GROMACS .gro file of C-alpha atoms in nm:
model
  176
    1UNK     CA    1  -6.895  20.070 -15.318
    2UNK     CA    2  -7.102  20.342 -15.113
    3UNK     CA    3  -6.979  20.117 -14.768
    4UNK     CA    4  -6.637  20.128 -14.863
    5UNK     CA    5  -6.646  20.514 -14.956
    6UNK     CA    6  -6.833  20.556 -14.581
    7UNK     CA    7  -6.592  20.308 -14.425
    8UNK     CA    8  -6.272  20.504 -14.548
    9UNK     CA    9  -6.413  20.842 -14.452
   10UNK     CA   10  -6.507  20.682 -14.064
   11UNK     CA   11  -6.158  20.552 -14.051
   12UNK     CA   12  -6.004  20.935 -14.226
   13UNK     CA   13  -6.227  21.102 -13.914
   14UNK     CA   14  -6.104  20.905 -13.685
   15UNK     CA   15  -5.756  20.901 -13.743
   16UNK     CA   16  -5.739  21.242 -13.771
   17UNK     CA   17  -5.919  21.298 -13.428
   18UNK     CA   18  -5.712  21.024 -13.314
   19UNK     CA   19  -5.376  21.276 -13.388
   20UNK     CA   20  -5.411  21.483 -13.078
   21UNK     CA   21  -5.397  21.202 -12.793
   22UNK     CA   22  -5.124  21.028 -12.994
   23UNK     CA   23  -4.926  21.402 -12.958
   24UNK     CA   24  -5.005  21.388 -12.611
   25UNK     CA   25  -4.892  21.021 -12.526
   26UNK     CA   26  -4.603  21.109 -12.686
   27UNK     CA   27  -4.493  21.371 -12.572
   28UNK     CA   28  -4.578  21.251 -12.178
   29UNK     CA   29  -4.368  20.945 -12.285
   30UNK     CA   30  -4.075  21.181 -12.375
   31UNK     CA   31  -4.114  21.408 -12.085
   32UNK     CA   32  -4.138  21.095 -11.818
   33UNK     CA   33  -3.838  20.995 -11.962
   34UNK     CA   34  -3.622  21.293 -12.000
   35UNK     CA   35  -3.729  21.302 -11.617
   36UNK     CA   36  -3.554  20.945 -11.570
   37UNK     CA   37  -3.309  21.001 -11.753
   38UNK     CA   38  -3.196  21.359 -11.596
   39UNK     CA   39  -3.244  21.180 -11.226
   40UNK     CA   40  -3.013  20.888 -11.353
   41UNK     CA   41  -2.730  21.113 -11.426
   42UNK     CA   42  -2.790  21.305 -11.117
   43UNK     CA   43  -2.720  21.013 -10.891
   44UNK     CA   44  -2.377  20.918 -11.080
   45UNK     CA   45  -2.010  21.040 -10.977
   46UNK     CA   46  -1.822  21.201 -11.215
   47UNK     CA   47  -1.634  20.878 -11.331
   48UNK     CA   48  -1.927  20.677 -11.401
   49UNK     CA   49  -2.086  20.987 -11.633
   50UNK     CA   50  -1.772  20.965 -11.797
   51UNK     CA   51  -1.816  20.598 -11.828
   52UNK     CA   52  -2.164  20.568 -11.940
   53UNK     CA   53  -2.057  20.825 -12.214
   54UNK     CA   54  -1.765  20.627 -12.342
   55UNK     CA   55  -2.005  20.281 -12.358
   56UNK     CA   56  -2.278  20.517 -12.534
   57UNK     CA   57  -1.968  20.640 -12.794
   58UNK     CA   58  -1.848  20.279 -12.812
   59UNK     CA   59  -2.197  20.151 -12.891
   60UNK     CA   60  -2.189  20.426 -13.212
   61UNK     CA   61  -1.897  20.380 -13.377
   62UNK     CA   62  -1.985  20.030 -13.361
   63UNK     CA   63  -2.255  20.101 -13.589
   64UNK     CA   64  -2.073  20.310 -13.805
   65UNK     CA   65  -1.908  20.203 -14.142
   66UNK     CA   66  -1.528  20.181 -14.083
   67UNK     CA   67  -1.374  20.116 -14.403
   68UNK     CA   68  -1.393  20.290 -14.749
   69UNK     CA   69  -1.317  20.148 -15.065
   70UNK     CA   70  -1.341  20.324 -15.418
   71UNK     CA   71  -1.462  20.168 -15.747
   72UNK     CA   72  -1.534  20.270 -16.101
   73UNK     CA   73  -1.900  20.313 -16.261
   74UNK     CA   74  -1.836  20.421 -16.588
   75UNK     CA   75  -1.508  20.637 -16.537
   76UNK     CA   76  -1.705  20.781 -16.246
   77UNK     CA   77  -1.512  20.744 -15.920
   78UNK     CA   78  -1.735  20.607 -15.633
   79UNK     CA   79  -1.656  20.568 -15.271
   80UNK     CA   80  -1.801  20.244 -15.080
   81UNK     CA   81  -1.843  20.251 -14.700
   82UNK     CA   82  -1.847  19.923 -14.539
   83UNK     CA   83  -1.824  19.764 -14.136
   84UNK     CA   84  -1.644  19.469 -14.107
   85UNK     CA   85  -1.823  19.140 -14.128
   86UNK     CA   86  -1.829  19.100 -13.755
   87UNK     CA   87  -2.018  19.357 -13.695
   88UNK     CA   88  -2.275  19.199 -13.524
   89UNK     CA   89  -2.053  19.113 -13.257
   90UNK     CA   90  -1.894  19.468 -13.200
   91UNK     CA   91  -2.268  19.612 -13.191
   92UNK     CA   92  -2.423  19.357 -12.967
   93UNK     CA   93  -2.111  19.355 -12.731
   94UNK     CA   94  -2.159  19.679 -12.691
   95UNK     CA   95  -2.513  19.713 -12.679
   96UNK     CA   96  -2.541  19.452 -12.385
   97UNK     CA   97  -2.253  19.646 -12.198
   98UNK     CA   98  -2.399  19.989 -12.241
   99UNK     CA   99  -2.697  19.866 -12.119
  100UNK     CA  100  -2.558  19.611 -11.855
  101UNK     CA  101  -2.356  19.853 -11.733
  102UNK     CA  102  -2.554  20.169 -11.774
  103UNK     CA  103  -2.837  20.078 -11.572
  104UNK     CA  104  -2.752  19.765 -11.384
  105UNK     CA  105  -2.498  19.654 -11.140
  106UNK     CA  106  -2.428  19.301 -11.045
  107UNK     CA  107  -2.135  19.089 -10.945
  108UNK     CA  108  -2.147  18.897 -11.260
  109UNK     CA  109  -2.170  19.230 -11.515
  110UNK     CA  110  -1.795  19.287 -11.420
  111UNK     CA  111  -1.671  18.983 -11.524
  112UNK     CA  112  -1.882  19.054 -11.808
  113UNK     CA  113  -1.734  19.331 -11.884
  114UNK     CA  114  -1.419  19.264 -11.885
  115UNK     CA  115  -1.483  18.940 -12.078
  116UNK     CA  116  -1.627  19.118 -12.375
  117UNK     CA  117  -1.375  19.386 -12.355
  118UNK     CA  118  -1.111  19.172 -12.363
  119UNK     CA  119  -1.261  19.008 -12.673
  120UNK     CA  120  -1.365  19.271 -12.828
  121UNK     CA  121  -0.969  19.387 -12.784
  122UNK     CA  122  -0.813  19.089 -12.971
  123UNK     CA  123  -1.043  19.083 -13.250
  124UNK     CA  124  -0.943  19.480 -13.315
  125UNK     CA  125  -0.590  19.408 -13.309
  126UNK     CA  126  -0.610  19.039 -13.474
  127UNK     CA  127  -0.829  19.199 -13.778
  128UNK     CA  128  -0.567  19.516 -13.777
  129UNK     CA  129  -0.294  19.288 -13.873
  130UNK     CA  130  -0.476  19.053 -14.086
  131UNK     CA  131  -0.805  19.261 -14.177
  132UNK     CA  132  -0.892  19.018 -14.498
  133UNK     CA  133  -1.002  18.752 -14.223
  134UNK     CA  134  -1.201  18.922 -13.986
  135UNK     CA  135  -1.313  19.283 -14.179
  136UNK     CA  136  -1.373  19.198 -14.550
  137UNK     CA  137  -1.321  18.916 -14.793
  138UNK     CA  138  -1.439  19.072 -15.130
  139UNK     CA  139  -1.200  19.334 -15.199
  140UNK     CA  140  -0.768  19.370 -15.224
  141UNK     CA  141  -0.627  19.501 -14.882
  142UNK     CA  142  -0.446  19.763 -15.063
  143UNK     CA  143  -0.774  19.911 -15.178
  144UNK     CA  144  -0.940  19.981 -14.850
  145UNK     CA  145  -0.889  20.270 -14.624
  146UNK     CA  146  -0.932  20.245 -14.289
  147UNK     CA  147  -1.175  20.515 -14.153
  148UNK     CA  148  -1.158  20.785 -13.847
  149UNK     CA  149  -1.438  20.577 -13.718
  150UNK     CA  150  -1.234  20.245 -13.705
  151UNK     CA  151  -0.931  20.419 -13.482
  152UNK     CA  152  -1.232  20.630 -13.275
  153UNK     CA  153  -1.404  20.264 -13.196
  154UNK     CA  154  -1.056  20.171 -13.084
  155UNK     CA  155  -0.947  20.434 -12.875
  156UNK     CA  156  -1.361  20.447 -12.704
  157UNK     CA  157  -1.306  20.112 -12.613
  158UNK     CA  158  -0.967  20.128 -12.437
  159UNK     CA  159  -1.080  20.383 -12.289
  160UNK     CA  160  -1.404  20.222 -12.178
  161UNK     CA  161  -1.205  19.908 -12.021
  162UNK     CA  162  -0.990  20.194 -11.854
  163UNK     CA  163  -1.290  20.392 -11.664
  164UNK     CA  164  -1.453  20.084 -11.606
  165UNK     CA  165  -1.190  19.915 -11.398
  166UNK     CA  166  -1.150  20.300 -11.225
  167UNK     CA  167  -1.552  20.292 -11.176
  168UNK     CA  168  -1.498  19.921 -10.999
  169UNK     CA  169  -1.213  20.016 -10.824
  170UNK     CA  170  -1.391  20.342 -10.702
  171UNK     CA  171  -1.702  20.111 -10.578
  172UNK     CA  172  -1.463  19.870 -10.426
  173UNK     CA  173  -1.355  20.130 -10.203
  174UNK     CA  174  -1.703  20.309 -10.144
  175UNK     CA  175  -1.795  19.952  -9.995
  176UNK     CA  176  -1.542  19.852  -9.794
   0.00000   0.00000   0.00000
């Protein structure tokens, strides 16, 4: 029991001497990239800043709940936010462009791009019109609202397609 007791108080001294170089890793890891990250957006034009922020906002609201449904615990009203089953798909699509198209530019990432865009724009509108097959399967249609964050994921990613065929269009003509 007395090793135990000794070993505990070893580890105790140690972690607690250990709390200063962990500060100071992390905070060198947050400065080095603040650094990178302030040098990145220095080197962009206007219209890819603009870009990158509207893949960033598209890569939110995909995480966001965008429906709301209310039920009744014991004639207490209470309001359920849910994402639609696919939301895998809207999350990793736009992970993968925001950080395809972020940070790295290839031939391919603009076919990409527009490939998951595209997708990602038929699915919206399919799941508008018929939301019990690609949103939510559990609950009446009549009984869910749709949420800000559904018509703000929308309106990002139109707006992402439309700033990333300017941001091509504007390299196009850089190099040529």
């Amino acid at each position: 029991m007395r090793i135990l007791f000794a070993n505990l108080a070893q580890f105790l001294r140690f972690s607690v001497n250990s709390i200063g170089i962990v500060l100071l890793g992390w905070i060198h890891i947050a400065h080095s990239g603040s650094l990178f990250l302030f040098q990145f957006w220095k080197r962009k034009i206007l219209l890819d800043q603009i870009f990158f922020i509207l893949l960033f906002l598209q890569l939110v609201f995909s995480a966001l709940p965008w429906f709301s449904y209310e039920i009744q615990f014991f004639d207490s009203p209470e309001t359920v936010n849910i994402g639609p089953k696919w939301n895998f798909l809207f999350i990793l699509v736009s992970l993968l462009n925001f950080f395809f198209l972020g940070f790295w530019k290839s031939s391919w990432v603009r076919i990409w791009f527009f490939a998951t865009q595209l997708t990602l724009a038929i699915i919206l509108i399919w799941g508008y019109l018929e939301p019990t097959r690609y949103y939510f399967d559990f609950i009446n249609e009549k009984e869910v609202n749709f949420k800000i964050t559904f018509y703000l994921f929308s309106v990002v990613s139109a707006f992402s397609f439309l700033f990333g065929f300017l941001t091509f269009q504007r390299e196009d003509s850089l190099y040529d």
